[in-house]
JSON list of C-alpha atoms in Angstrom, two decimals:
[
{"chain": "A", "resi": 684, "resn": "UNK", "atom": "CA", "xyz": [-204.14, 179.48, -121.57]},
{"chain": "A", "resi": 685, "resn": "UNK", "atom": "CA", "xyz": [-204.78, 176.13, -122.29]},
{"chain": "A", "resi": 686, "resn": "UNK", "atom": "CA", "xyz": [-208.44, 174.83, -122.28]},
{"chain": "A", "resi": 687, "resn": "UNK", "atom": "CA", "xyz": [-209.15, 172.35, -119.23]},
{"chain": "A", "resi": 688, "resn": "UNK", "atom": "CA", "xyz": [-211.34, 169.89, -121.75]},
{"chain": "A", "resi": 689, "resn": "UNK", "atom": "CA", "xyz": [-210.06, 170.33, -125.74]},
{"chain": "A", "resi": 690, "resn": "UNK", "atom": "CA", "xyz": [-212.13, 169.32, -128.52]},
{"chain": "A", "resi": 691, "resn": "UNK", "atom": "CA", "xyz": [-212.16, 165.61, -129.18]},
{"chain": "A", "resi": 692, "resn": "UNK", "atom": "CA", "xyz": [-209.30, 164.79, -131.74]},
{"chain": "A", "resi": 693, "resn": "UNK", "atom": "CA", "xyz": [-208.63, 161.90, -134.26]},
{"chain": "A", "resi": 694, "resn": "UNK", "atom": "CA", "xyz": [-204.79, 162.03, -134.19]},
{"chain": "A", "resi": 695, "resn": "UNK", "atom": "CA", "xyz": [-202.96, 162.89, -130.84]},
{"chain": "A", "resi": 696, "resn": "UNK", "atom": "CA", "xyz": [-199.24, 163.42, -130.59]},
{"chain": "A", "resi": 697, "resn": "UNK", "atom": "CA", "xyz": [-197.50, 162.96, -127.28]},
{"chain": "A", "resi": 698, "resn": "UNK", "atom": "CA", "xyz": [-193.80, 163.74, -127.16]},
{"chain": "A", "resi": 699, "resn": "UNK", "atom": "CA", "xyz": [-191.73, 164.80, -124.30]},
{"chain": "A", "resi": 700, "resn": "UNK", "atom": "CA", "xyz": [-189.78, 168.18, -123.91]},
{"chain": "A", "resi": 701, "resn": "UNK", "atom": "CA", "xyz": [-187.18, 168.77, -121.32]},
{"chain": "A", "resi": 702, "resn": "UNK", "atom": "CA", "xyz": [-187.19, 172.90, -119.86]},
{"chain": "A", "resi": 703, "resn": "UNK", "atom": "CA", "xyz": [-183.89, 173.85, -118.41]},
{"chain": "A", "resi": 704, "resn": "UNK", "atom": "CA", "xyz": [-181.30, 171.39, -116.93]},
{"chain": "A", "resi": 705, "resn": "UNK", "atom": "CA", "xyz": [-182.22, 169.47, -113.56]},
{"chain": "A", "resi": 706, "resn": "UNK", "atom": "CA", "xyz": [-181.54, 170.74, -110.28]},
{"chain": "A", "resi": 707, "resn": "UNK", "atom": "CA", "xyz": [-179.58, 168.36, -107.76]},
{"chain": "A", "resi": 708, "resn": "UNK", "atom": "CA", "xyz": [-179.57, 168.45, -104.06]},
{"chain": "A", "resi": 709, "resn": "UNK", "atom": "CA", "xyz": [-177.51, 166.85, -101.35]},
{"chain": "A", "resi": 710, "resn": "UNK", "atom": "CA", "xyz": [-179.48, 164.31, -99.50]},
{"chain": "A", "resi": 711, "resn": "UNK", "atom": "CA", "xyz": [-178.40, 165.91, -96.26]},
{"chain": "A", "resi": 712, "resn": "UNK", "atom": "CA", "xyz": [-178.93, 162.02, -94.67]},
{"chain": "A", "resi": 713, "resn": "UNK", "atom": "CA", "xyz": [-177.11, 160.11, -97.21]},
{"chain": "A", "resi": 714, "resn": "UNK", "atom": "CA", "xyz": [-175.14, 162.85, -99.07]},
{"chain": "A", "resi": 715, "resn": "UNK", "atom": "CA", "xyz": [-175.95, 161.32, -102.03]},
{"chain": "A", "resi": 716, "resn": "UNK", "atom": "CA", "xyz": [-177.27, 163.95, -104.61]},
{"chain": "A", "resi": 717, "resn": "UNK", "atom": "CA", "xyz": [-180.63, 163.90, -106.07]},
{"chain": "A", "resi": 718, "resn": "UNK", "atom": "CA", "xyz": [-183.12, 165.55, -108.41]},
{"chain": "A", "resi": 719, "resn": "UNK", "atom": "CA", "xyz": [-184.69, 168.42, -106.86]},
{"chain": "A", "resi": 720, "resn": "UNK", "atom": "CA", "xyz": [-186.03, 169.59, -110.34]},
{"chain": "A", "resi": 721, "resn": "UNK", "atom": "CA", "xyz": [-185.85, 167.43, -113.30]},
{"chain": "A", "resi": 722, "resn": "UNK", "atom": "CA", "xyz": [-187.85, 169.77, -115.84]},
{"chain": "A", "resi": 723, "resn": "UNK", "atom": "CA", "xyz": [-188.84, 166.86, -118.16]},
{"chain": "A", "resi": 724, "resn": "UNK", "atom": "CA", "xyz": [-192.36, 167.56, -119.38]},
{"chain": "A", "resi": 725, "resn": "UNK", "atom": "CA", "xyz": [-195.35, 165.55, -121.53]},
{"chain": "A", "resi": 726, "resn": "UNK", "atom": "CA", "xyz": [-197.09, 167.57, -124.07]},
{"chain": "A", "resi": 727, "resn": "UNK", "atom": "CA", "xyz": [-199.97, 166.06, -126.14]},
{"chain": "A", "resi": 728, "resn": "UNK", "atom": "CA", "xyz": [-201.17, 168.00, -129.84]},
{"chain": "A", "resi": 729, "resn": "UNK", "atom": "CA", "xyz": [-203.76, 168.02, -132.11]},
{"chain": "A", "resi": 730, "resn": "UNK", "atom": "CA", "xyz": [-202.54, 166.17, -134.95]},
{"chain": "A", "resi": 731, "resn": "UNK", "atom": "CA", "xyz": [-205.92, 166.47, -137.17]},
{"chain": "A", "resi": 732, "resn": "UNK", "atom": "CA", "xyz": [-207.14, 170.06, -136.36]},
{"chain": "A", "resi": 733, "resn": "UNK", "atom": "CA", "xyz": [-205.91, 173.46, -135.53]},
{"chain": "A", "resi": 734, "resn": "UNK", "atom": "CA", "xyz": [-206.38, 172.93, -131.44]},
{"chain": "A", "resi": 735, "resn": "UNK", "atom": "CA", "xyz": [-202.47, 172.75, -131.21]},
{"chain": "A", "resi": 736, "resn": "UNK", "atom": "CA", "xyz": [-201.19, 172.18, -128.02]},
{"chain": "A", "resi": 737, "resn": "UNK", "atom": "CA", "xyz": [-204.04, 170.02, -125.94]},
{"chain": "A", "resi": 738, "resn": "UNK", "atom": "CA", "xyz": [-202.08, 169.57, -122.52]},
{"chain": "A", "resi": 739, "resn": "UNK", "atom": "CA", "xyz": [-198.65, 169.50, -121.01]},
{"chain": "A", "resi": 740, "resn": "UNK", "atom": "CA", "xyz": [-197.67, 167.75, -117.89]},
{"chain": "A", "resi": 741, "resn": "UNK", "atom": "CA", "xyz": [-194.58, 167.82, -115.41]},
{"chain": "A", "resi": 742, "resn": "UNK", "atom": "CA", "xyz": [-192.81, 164.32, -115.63]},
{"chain": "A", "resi": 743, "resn": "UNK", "atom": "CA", "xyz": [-191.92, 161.36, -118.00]},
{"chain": "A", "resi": 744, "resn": "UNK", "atom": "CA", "xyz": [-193.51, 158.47, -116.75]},
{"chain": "A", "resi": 745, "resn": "UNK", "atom": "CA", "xyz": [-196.07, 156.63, -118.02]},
{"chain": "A", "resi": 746, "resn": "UNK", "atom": "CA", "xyz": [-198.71, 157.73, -115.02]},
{"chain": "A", "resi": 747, "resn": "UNK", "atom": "CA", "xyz": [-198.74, 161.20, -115.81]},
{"chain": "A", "resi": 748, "resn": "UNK", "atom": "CA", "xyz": [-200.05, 160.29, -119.58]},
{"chain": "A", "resi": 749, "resn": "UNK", "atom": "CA", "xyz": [-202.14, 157.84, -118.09]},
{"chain": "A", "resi": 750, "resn": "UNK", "atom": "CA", "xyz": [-203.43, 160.75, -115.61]},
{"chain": "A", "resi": 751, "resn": "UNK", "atom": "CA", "xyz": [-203.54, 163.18, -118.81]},
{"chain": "A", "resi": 752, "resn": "UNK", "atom": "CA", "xyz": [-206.04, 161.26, -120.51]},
{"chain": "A", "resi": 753, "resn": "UNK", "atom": "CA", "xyz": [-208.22, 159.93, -117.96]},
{"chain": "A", "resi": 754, "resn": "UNK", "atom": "CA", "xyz": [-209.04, 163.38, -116.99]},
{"chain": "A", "resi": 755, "resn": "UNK", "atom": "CA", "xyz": [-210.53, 163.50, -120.49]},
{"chain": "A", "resi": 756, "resn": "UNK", "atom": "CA", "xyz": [-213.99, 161.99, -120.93]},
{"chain": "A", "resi": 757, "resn": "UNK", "atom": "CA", "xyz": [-214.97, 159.10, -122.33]},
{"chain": "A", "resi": 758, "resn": "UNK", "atom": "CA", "xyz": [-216.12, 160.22, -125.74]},
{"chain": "A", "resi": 759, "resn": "UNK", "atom": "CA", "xyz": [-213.01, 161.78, -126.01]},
{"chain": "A", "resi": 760, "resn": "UNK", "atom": "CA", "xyz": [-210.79, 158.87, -125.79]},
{"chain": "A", "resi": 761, "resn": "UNK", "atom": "CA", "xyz": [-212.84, 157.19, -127.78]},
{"chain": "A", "resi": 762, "resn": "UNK", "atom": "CA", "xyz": [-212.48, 159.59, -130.83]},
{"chain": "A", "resi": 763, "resn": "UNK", "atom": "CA", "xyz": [-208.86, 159.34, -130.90]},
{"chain": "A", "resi": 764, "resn": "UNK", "atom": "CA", "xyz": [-207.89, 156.89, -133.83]},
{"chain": "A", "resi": 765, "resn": "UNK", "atom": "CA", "xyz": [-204.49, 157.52, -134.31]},
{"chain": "A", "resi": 766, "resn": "UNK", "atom": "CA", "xyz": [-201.43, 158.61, -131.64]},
{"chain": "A", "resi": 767, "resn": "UNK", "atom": "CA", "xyz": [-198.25, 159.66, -132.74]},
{"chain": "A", "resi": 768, "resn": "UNK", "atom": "CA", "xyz": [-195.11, 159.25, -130.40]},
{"chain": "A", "resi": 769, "resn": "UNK", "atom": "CA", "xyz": [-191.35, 158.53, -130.90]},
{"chain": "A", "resi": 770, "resn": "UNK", "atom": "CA", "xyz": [-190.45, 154.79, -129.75]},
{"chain": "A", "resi": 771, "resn": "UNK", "atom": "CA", "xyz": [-190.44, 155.24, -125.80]},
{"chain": "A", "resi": 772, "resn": "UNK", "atom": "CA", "xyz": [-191.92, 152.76, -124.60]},
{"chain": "A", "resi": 773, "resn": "UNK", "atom": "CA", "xyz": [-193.32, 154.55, -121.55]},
{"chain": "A", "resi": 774, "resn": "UNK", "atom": "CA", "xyz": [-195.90, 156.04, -124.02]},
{"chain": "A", "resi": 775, "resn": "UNK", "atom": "CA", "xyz": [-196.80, 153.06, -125.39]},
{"chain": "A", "resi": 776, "resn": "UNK", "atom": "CA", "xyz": [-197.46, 150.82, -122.60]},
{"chain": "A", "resi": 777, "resn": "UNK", "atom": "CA", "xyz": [-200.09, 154.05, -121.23]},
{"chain": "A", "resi": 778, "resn": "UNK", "atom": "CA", "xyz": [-201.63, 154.59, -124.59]},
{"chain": "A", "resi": 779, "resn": "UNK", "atom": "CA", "xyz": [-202.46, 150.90, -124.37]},
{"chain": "A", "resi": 780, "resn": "UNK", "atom": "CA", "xyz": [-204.19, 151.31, -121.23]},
{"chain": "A", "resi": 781, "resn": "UNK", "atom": "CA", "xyz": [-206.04, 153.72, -121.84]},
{"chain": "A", "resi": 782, "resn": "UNK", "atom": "CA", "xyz": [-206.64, 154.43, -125.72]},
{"chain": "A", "resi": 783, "resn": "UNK", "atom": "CA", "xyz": [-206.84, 150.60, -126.51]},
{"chain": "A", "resi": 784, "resn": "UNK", "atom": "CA", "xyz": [-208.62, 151.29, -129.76]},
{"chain": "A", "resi": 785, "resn": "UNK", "atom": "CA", "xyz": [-206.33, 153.57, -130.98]},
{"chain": "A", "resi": 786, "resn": "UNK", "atom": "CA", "xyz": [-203.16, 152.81, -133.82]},
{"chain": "A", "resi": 787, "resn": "UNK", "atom": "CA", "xyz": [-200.14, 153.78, -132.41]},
{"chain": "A", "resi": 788, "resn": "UNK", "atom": "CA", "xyz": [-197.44, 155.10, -135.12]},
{"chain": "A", "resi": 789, "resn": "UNK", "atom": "CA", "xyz": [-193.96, 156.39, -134.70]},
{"chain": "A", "resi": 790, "resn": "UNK", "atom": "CA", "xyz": [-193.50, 160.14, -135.21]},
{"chain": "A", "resi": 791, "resn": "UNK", "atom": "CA", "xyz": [-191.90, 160.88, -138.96]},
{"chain": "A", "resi": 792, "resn": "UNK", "atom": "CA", "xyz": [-188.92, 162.60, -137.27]},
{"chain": "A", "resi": 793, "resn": "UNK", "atom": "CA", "xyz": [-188.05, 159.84, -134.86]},
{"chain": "A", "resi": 794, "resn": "UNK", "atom": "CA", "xyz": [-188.21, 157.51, -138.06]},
{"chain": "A", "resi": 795, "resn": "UNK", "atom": "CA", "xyz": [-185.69, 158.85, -140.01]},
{"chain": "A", "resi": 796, "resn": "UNK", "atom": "CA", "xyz": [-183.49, 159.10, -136.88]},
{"chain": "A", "resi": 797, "resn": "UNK", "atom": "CA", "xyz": [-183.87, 155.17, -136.22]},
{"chain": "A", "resi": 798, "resn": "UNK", "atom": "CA", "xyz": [-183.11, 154.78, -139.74]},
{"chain": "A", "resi": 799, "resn": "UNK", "atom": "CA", "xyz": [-180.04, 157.18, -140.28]},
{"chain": "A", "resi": 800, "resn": "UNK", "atom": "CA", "xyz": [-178.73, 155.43, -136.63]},
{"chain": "A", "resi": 801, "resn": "UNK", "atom": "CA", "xyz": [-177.38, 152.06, -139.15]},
{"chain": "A", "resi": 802, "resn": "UNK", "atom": "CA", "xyz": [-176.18, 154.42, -142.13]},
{"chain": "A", "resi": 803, "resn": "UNK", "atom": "CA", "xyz": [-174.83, 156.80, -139.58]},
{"chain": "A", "resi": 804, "resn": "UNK", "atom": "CA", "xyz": [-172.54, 153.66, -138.45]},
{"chain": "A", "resi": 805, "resn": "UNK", "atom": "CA", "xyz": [-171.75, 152.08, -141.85]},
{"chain": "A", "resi": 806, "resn": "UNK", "atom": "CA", "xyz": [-170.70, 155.78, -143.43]},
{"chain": "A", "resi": 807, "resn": "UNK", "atom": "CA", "xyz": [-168.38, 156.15, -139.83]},
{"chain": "A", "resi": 808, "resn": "UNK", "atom": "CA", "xyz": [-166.78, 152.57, -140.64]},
{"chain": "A", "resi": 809, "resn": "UNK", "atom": "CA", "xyz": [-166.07, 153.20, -144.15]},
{"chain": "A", "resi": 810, "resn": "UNK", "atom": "CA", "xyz": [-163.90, 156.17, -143.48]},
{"chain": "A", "resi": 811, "resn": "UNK", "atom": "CA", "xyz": [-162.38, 154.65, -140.61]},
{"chain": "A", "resi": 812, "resn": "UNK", "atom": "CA", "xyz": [-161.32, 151.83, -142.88]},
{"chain": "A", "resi": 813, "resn": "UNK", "atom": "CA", "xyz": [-160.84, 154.01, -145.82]},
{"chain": "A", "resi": 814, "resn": "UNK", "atom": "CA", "xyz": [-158.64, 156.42, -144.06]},
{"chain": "A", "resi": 815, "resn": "UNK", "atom": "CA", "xyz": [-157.49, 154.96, -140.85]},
{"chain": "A", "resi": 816, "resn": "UNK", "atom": "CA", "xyz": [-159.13, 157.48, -138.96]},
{"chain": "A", "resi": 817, "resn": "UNK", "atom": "CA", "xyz": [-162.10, 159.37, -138.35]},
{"chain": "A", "resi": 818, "resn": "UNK", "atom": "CA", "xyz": [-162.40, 162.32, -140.53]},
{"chain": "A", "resi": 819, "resn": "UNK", "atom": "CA", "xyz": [-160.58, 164.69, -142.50]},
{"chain": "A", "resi": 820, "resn": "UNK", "atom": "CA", "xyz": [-157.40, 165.69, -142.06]},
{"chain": "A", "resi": 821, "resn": "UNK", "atom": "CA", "xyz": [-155.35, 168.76, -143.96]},
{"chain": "A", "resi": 822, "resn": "UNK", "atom": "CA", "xyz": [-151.78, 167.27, -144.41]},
{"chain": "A", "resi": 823, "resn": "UNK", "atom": "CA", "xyz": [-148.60, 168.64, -146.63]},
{"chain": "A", "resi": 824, "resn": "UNK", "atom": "CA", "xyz": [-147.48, 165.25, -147.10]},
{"chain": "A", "resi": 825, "resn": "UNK", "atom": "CA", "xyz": [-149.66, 161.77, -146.80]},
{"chain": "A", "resi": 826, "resn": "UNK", "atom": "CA", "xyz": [-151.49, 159.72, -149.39]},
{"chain": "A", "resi": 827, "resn": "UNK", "atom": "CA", "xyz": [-153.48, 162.00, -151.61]},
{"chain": "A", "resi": 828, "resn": "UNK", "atom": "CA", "xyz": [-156.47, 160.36, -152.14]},
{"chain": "A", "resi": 829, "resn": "UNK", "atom": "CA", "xyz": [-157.35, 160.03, -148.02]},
{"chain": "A", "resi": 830, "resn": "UNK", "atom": "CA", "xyz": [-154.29, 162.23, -146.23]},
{"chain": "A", "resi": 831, "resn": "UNK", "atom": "CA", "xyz": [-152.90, 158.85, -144.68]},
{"chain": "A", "resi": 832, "resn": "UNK", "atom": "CA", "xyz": [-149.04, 158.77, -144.51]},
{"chain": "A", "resi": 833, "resn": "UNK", "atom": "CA", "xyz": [-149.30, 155.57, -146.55]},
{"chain": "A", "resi": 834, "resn": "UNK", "atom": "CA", "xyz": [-150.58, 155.27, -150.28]},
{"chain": "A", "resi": 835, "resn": "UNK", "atom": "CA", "xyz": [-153.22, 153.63, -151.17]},
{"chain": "A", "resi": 836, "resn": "UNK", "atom": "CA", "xyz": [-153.23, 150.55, -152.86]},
{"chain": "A", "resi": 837, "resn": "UNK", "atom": "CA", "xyz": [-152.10, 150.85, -156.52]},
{"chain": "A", "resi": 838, "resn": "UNK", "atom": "CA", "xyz": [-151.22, 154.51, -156.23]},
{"chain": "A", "resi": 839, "resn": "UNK", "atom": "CA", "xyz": [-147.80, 154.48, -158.66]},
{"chain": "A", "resi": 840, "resn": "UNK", "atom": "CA", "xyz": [-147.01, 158.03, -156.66]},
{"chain": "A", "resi": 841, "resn": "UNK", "atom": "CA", "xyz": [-144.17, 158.40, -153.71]},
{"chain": "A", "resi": 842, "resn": "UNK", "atom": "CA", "xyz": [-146.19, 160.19, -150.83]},
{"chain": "A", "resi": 843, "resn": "UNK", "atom": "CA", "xyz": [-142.30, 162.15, -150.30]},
{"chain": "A", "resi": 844, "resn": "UNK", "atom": "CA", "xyz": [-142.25, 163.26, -154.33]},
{"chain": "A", "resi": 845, "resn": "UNK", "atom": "CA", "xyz": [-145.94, 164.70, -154.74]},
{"chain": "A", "resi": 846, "resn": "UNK", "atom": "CA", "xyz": [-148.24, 167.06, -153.09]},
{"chain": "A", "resi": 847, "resn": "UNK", "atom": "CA", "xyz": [-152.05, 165.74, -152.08]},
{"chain": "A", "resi": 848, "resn": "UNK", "atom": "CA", "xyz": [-153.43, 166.93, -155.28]},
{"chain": "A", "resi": 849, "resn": "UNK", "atom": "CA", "xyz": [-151.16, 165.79, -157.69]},
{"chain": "A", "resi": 850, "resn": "UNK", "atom": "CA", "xyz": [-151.19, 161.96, -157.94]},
{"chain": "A", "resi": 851, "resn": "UNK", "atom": "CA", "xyz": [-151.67, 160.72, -161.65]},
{"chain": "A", "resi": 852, "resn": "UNK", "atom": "CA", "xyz": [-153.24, 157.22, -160.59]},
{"chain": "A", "resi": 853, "resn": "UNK", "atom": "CA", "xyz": [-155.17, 158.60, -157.09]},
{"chain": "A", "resi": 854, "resn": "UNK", "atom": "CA", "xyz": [-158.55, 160.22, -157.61]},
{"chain": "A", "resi": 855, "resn": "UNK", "atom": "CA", "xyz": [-159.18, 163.39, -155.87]}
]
């Protein structure tokens, strides 16, 4: 059970969780079909201490964090320096209302995802280029160094004469 007022904290972390898929409905008027359960929760940690999980709330919207916290005192909010979230900026714009003081940093894990996005891309492009296609492929015949059905530029060997592994001027 979760305690209805935590421990003041110095760094918070709010992240969203979604439990179980979301129930949809007919809208018996309209017949248009809509969210009878969307199981999208907020949960906000204790970052600094061993408190753990502070709080969890139904929803994703900016009001329920904004509800969240002002049910915490004063001299709570005011001892948090630090919140951690991943870059939605539904958190942001409530931790700015109501923990003005505090520095808002991105969460390491959603980091390195916004950073691996661009290298993600560039390593997808390369093969594509490289290859003509997306990924590996296990061919008899082809180009040895990528599996193509042409040879790569400068590659002395007849695709027809040699098996993938054999080319004297391909590496691989």
């Amino acid at each position: 059970m979760l305690p209805a007022q935590p421990e003041p904290v110095q760094a918070l972390g709010i992240d969203e969780i979604r439990r179980g898929r979301p129930r949809w409905i007919p809208d018996e008027a309209t017949g248009i079909w809509q969210t009878a359960v969307d199981r999208w929760h907020v949960s906000f940690v204790d970052l600094s201490g061993k408190q753990g999980l502070l709080g969890q709330v139904e929803g994703r919207t900016a009001q329920a964090v904004i509800t969240w916290l002002a049910d915490r005192d004063q001299a709570w909010r005011d001892a948090v320096r630090y919140v951690a979230v991943d870059m939605c900026t539904i958190f942001k714009s409530a931790i700015r209302r109501v923990l003005p003081q505090a520095t808002l940093v991105v969460d390491h894990f959603h980091l390195v995802q916004l950073a691996n996005q661009p290298l993600t891309e560039v390593r997808r492009r390369v093969t594509v280029t490289h290859r003509g296609r997306r990924g590996p492929r296990a061919t008899a015949s082809g180009n040895c160094a990528t599996g193509s059905p042409a040879p790569p530029p400068g590659c002395a060997a007849s695709t027809s004469t040699l098996s993938s592994t054999s080319c004297p001027t391909c590496p691989g």
